[in-house]
PDB file of C-alpha atoms in Angstrom:
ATOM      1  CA  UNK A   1      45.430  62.317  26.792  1.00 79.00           C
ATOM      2  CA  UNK A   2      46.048  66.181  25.789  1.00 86.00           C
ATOM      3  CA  UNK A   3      43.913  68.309  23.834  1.00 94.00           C
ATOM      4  CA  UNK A   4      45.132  71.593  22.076  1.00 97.00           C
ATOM      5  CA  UNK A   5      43.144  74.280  21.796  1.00 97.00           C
ATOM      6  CA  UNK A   6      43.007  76.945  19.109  1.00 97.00           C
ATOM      7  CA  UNK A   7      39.652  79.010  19.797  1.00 95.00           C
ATOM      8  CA  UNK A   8      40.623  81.748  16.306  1.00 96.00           C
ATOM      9  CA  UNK A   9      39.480  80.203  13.593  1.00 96.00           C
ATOM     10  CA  UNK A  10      40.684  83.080  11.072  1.00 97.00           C
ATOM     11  CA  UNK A  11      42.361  86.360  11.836  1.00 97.00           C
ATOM     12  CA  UNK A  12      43.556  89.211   9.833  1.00 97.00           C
ATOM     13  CA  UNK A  13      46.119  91.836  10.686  1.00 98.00           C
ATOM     14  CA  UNK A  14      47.457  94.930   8.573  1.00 98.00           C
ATOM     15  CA  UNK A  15      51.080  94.987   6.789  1.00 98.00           C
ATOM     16  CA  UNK A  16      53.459  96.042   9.534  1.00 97.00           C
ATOM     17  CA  UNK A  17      51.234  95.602  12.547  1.00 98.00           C
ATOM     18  CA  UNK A  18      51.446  92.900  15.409  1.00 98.00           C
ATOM     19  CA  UNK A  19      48.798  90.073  15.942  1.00 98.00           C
ATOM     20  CA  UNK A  20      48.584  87.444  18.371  1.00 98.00           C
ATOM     21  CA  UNK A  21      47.265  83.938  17.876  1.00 98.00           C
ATOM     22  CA  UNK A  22      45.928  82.123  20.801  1.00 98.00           C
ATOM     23  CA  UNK A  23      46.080  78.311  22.100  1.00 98.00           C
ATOM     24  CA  UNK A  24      45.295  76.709  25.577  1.00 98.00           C
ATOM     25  CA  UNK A  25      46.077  73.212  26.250  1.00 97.00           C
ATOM     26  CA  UNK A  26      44.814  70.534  28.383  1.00 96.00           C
ATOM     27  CA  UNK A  27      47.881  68.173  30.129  1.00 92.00           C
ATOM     28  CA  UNK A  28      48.804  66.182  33.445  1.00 90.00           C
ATOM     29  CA  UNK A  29      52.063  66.107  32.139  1.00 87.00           C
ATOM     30  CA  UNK A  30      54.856  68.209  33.295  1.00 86.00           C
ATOM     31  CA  UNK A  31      57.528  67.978  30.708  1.00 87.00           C
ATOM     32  CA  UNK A  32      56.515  68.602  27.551  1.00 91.00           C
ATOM     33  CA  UNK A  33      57.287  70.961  24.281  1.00 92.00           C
ATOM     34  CA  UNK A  34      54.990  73.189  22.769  1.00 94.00           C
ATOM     35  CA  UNK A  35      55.539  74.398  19.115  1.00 95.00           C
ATOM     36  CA  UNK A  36      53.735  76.870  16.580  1.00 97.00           C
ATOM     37  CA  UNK A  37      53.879  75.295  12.996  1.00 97.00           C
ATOM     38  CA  UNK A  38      53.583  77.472  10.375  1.00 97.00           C
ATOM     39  CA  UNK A  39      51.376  76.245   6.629  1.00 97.00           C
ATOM     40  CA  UNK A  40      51.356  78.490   3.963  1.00 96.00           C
ATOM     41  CA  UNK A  41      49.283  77.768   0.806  1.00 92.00           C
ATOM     42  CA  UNK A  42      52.196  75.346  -0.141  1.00 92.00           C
ATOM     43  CA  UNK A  43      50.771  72.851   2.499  1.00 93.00           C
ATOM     44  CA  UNK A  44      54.700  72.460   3.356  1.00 94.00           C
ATOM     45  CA  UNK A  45      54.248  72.343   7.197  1.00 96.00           C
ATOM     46  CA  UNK A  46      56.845  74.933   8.739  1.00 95.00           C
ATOM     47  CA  UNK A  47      58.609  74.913  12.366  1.00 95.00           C
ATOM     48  CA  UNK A  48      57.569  78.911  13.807  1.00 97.00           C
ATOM     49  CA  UNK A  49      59.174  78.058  16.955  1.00 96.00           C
ATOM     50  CA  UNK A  50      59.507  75.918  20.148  1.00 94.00           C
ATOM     51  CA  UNK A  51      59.267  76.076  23.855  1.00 94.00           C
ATOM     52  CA  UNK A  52      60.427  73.941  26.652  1.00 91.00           C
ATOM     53  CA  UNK A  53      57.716  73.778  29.433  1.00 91.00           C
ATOM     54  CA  UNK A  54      60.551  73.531  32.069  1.00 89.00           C
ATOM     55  CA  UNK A  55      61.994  76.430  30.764  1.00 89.00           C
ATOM     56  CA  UNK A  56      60.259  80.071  32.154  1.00 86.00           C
ATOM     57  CA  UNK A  57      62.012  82.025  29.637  1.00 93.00           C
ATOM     58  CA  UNK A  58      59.375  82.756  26.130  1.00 95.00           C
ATOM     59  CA  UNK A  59      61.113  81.535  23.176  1.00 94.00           C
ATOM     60  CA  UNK A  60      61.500  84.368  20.535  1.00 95.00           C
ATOM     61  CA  UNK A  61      62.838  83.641  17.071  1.00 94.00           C
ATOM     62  CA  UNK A  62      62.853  87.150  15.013  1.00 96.00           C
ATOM     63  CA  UNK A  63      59.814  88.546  14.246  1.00 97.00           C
ATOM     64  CA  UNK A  64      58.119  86.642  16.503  1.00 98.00           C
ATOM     65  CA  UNK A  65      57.696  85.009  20.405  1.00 97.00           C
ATOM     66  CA  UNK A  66      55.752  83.138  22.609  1.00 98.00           C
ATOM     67  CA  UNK A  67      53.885  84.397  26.083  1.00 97.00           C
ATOM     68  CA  UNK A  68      53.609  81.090  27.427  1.00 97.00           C
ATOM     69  CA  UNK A  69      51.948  80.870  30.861  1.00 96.00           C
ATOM     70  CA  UNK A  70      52.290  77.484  32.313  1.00 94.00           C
ATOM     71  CA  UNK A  71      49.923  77.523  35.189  1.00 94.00           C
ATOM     72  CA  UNK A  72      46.999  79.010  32.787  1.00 95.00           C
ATOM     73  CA  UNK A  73      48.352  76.372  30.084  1.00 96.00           C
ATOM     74  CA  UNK A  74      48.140  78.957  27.936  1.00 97.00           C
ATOM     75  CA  UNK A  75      50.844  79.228  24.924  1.00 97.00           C
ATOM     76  CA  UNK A  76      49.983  82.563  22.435  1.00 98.00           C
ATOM     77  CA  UNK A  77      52.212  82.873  19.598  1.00 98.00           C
ATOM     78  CA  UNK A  78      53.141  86.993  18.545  1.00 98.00           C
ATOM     79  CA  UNK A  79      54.003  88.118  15.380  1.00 98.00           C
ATOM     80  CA  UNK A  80      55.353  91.426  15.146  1.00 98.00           C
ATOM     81  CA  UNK A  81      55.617  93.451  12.382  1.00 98.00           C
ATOM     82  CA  UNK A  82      53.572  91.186  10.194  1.00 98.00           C
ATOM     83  CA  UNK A  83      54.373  90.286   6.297  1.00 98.00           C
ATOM     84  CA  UNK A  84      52.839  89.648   3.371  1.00 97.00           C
ATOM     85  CA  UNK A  85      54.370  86.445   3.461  1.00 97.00           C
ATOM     86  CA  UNK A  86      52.784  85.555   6.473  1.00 98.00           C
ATOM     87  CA  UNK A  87      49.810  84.993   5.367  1.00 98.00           C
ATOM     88  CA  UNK A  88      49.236  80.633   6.605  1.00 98.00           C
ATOM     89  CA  UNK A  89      47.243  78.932   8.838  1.00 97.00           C
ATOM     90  CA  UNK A  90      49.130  78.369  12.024  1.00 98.00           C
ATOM     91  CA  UNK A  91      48.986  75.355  14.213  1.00 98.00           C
ATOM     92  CA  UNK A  92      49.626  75.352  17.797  1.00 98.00           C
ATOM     93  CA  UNK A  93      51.046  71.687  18.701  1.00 96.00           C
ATOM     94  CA  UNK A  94      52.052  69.928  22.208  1.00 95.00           C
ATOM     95  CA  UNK A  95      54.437  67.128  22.315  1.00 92.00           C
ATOM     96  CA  UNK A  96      54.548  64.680  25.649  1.00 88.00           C
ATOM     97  CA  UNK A  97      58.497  64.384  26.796  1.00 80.00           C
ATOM     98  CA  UNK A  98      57.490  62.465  30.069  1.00 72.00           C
ATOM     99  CA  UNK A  99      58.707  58.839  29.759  1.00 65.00           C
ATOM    100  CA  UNK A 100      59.779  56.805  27.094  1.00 61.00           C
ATOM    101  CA  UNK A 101      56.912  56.216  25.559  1.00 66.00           C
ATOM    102  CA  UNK A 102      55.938  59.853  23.648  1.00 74.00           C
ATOM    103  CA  UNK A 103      58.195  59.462  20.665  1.00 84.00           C
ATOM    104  CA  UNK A 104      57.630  62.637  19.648  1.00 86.00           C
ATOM    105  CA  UNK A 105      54.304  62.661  18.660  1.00 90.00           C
ATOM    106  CA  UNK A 106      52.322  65.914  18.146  1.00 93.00           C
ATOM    107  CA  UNK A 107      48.637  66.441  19.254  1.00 95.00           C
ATOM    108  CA  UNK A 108      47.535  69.427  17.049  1.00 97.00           C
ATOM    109  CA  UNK A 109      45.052  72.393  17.330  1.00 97.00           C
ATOM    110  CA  UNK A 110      42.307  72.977  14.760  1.00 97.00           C
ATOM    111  CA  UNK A 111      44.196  76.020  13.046  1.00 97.00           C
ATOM    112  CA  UNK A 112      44.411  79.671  13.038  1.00 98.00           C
ATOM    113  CA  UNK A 113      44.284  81.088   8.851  1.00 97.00           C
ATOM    114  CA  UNK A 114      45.720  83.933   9.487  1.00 98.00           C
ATOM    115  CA  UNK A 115      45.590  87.108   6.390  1.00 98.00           C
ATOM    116  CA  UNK A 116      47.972  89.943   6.435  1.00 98.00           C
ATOM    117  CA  UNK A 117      46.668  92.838   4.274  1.00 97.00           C
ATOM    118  CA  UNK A 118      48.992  95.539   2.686  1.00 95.00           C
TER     119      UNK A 118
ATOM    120  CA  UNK B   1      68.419  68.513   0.493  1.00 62.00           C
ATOM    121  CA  UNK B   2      65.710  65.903   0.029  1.00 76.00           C
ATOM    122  CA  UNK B   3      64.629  65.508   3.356  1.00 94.00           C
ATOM    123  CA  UNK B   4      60.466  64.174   3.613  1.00 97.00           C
ATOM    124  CA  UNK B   5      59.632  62.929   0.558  1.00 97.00           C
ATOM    125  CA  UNK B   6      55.828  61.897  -0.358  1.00 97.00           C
ATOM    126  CA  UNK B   7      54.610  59.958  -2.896  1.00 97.00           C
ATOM    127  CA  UNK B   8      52.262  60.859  -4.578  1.00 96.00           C
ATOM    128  CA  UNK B   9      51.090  64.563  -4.320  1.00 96.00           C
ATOM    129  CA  UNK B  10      47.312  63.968  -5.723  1.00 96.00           C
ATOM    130  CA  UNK B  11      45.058  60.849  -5.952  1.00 96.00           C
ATOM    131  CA  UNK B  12      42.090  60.512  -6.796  1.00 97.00           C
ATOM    132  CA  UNK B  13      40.402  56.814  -5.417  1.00 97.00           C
ATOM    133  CA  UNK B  14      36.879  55.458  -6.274  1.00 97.00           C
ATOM    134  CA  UNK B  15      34.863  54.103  -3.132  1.00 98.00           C
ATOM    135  CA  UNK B  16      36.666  50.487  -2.245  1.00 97.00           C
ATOM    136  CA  UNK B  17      39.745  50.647  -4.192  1.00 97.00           C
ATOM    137  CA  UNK B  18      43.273  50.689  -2.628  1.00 96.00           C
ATOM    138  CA  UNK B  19      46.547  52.447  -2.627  1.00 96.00           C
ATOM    139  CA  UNK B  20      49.673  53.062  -0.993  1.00 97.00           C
ATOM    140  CA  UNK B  21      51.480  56.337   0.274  1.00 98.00           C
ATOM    141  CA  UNK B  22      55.029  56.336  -0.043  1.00 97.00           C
ATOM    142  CA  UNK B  23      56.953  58.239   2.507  1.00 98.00           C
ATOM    143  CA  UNK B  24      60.849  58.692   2.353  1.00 98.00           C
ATOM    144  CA  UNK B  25      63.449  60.580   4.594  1.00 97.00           C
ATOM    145  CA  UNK B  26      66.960  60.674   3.900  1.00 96.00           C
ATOM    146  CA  UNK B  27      67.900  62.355   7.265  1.00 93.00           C
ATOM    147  CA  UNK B  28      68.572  58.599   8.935  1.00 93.00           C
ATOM    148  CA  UNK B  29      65.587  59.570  11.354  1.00 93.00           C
ATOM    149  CA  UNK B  30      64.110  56.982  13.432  1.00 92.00           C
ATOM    150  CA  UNK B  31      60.490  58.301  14.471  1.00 93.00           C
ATOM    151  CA  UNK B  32      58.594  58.307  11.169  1.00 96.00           C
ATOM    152  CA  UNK B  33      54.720  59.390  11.779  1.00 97.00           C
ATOM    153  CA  UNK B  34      51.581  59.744   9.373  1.00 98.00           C
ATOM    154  CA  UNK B  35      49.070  62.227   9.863  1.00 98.00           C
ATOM    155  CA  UNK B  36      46.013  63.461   8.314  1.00 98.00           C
ATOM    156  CA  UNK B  37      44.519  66.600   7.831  1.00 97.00           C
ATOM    157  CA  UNK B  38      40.829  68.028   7.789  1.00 95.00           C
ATOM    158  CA  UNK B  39      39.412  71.036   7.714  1.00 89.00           C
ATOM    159  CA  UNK B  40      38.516  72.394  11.465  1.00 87.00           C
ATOM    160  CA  UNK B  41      40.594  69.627  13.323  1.00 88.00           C
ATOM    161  CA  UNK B  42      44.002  70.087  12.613  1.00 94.00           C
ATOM    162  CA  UNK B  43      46.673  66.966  11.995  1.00 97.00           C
ATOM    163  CA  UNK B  44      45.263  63.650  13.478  1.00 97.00           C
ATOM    164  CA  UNK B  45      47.964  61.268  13.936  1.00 97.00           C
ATOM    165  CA  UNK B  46      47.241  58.181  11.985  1.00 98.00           C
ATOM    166  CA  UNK B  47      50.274  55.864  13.039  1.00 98.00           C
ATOM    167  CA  UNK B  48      53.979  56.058  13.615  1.00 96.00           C
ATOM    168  CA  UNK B  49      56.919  54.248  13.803  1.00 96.00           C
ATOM    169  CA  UNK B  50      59.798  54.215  16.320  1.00 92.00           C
ATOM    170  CA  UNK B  51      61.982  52.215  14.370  1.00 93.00           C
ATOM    171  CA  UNK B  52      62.925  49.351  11.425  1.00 95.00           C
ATOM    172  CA  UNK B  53      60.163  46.612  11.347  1.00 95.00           C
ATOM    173  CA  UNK B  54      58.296  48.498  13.877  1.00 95.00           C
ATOM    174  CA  UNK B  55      54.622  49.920  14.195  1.00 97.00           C
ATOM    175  CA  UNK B  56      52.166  51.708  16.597  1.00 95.00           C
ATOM    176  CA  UNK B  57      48.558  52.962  16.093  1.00 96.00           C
ATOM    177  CA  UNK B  58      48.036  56.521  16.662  1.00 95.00           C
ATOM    178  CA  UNK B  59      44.681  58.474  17.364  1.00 94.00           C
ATOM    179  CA  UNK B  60      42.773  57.376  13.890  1.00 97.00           C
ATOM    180  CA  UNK B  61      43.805  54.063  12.639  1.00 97.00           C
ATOM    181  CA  UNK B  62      41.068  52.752  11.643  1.00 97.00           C
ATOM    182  CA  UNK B  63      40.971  51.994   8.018  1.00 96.00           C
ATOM    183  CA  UNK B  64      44.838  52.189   7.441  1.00 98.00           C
ATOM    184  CA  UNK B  65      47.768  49.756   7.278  1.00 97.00           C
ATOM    185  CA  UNK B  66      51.417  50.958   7.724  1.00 98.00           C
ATOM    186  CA  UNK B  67      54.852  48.895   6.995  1.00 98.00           C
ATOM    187  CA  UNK B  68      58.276  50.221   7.317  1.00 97.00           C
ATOM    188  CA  UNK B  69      60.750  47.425   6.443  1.00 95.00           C
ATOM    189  CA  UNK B  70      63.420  50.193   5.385  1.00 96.00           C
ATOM    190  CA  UNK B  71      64.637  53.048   8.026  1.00 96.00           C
ATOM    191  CA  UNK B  72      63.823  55.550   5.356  1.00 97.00           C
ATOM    192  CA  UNK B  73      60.568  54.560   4.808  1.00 98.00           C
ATOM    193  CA  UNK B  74      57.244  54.539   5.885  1.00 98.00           C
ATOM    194  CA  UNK B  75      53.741  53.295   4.026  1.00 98.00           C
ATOM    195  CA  UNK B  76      50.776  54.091   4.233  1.00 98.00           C
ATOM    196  CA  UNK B  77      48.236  51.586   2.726  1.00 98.00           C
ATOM    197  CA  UNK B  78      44.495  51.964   2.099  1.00 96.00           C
ATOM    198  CA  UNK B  79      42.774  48.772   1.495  1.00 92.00           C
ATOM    199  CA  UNK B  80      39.466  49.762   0.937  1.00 96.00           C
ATOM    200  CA  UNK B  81      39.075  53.385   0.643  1.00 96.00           C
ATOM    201  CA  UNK B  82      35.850  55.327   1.646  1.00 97.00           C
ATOM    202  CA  UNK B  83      34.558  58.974   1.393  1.00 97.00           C
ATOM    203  CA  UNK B  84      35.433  59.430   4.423  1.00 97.00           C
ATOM    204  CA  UNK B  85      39.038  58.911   3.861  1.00 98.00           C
ATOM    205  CA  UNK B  86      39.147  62.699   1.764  1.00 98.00           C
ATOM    206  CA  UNK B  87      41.852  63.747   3.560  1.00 98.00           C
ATOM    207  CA  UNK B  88      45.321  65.371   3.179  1.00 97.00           C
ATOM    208  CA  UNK B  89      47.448  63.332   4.290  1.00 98.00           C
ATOM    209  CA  UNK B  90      51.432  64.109   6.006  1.00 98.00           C
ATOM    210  CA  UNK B  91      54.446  62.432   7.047  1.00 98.00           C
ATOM    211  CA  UNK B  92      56.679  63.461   9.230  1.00 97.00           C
ATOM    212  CA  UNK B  93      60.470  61.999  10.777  1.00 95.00           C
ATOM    213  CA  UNK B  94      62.028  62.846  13.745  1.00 92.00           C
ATOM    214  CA  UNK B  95      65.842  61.629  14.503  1.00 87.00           C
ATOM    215  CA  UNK B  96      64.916  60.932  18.446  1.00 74.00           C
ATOM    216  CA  UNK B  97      63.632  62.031  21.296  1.00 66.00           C
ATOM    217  CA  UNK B  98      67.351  62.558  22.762  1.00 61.00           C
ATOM    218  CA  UNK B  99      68.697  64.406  20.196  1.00 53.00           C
ATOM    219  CA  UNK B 100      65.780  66.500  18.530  1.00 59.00           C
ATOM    220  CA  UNK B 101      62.195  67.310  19.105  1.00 74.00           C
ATOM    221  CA  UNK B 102      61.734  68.990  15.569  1.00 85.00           C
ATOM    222  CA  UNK B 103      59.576  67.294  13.112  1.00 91.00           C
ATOM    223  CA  UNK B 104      60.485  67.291   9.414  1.00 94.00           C
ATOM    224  CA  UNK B 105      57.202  67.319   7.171  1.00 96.00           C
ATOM    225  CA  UNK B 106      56.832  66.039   3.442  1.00 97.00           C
ATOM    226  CA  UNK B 107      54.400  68.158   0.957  1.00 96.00           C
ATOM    227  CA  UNK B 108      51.173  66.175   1.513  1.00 96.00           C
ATOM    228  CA  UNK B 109      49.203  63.958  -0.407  1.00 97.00           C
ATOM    229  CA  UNK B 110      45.775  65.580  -1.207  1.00 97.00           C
ATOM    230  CA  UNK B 111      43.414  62.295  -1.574  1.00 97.00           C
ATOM    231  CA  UNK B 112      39.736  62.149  -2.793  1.00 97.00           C
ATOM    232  CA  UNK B 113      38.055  59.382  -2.772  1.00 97.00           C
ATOM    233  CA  UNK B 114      34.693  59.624  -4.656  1.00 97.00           C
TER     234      UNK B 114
END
């Protein structure tokens, strides 16, 4: 079984600045996905932004990218120039794609709430 | 676009009562998945489905019943609820794991049971 790690239970970060959010995971598997959902005060959960594990290249999507570091099975999540609108907890997730048997199921961190102040 | 639709959004249960969570997708996905949230330990995946007429236990079952006897959707039944059962609770649908790895979320269902 995996386990996701999100050791940050809240951070906070200044209008316009960058912050990183961290997550470590715990796998035998070698082909899997690793995502960064995004859930603001809504509850609607959000996609952030995905990354292959076979693929070496960090995802970026706009404002914000991935350093993911296979071998330390580490997967941070960056967000540059931060917004008000931001402000969410974030959950780091890791999806099996070994076999036929994953069927996309998620195993989820505990959250990041992460506060952007103007 | 409808996409994940949950029914309802609040509940409120007394201790040994039950109730049923309706999920709907109109995005003709076959992987349909519940999940529940708590505060410190993220989305726990309750059960899923990987098709019509089809169910699996996922890593908290206990205490829940699903059916899905239409592609688009996917219950979530309570027979007896307990305290412990406070939850917010998600579904999600994904088309398949050839096509797409993206899962599509409903609102949540915020459920007290007192």
């Amino acid at each position: 079984a995996q386990t996701v790690t999100q050791s940050q239970p809240e951070m906070s970060v200044q209008e316009a600045e960058t912050v990183t959010l961290s997550c470590t995971y715990d796998t035998s598997e070698n082909n899997y996905y690793l995502f960064w959902y995004k859930q603001p005060p809504s509850r609607q959960m959000i996609l952030v932004i995905r990354q292959e594990a076979y693929k070496q290249q960090n995802a970026t999507e706009n404002r914000f990218s991935v350093n993911f570091q296979k071998a330390a099975k580490s997967f941070s999540l960056k967000i540059s120039d931060s917004q008000l609108g931001d402000t969410a907890m974030y959950f780091c997730a890791f999806m099996n794609n070994a076999g036929g048997t994953s069927y996309g199921k998620l195993t989820f961190g505990q959250g990041t709430i992460l506060t952007v102040h103007p | 676009n409808a996409g994940v639709t949950q029914t309802p959004k609040f509940r409120v249960l007394k201790t040994g009562q039950s109730m049923t969570l309706l999920c709907a997708q109109d995005m003709n996905h076959e992987y349909m998945y519940w999940y529940r949230q708590d505060p410190g330990m993220g989305l726990r995946l309750i059960h899923y489905s990987v098709g019509e007429g089809t169910t699996a236990k996922g890593e908290v079952p206990d205490g829940y019943n699903v059916s899905r006897l239409k592609k688009q959707n996917f219950l979530l039944g309570l027979e007896s609820a307990a305290p412990s059962q406070t939850s917010v609770y998600f579904c999600a649908s994904s088309k398949n794991r050839q096509v797409s790895t993206e899962a599509f979320f409903g609102q949540g269902t915020r459920l007290t049971v007192v």
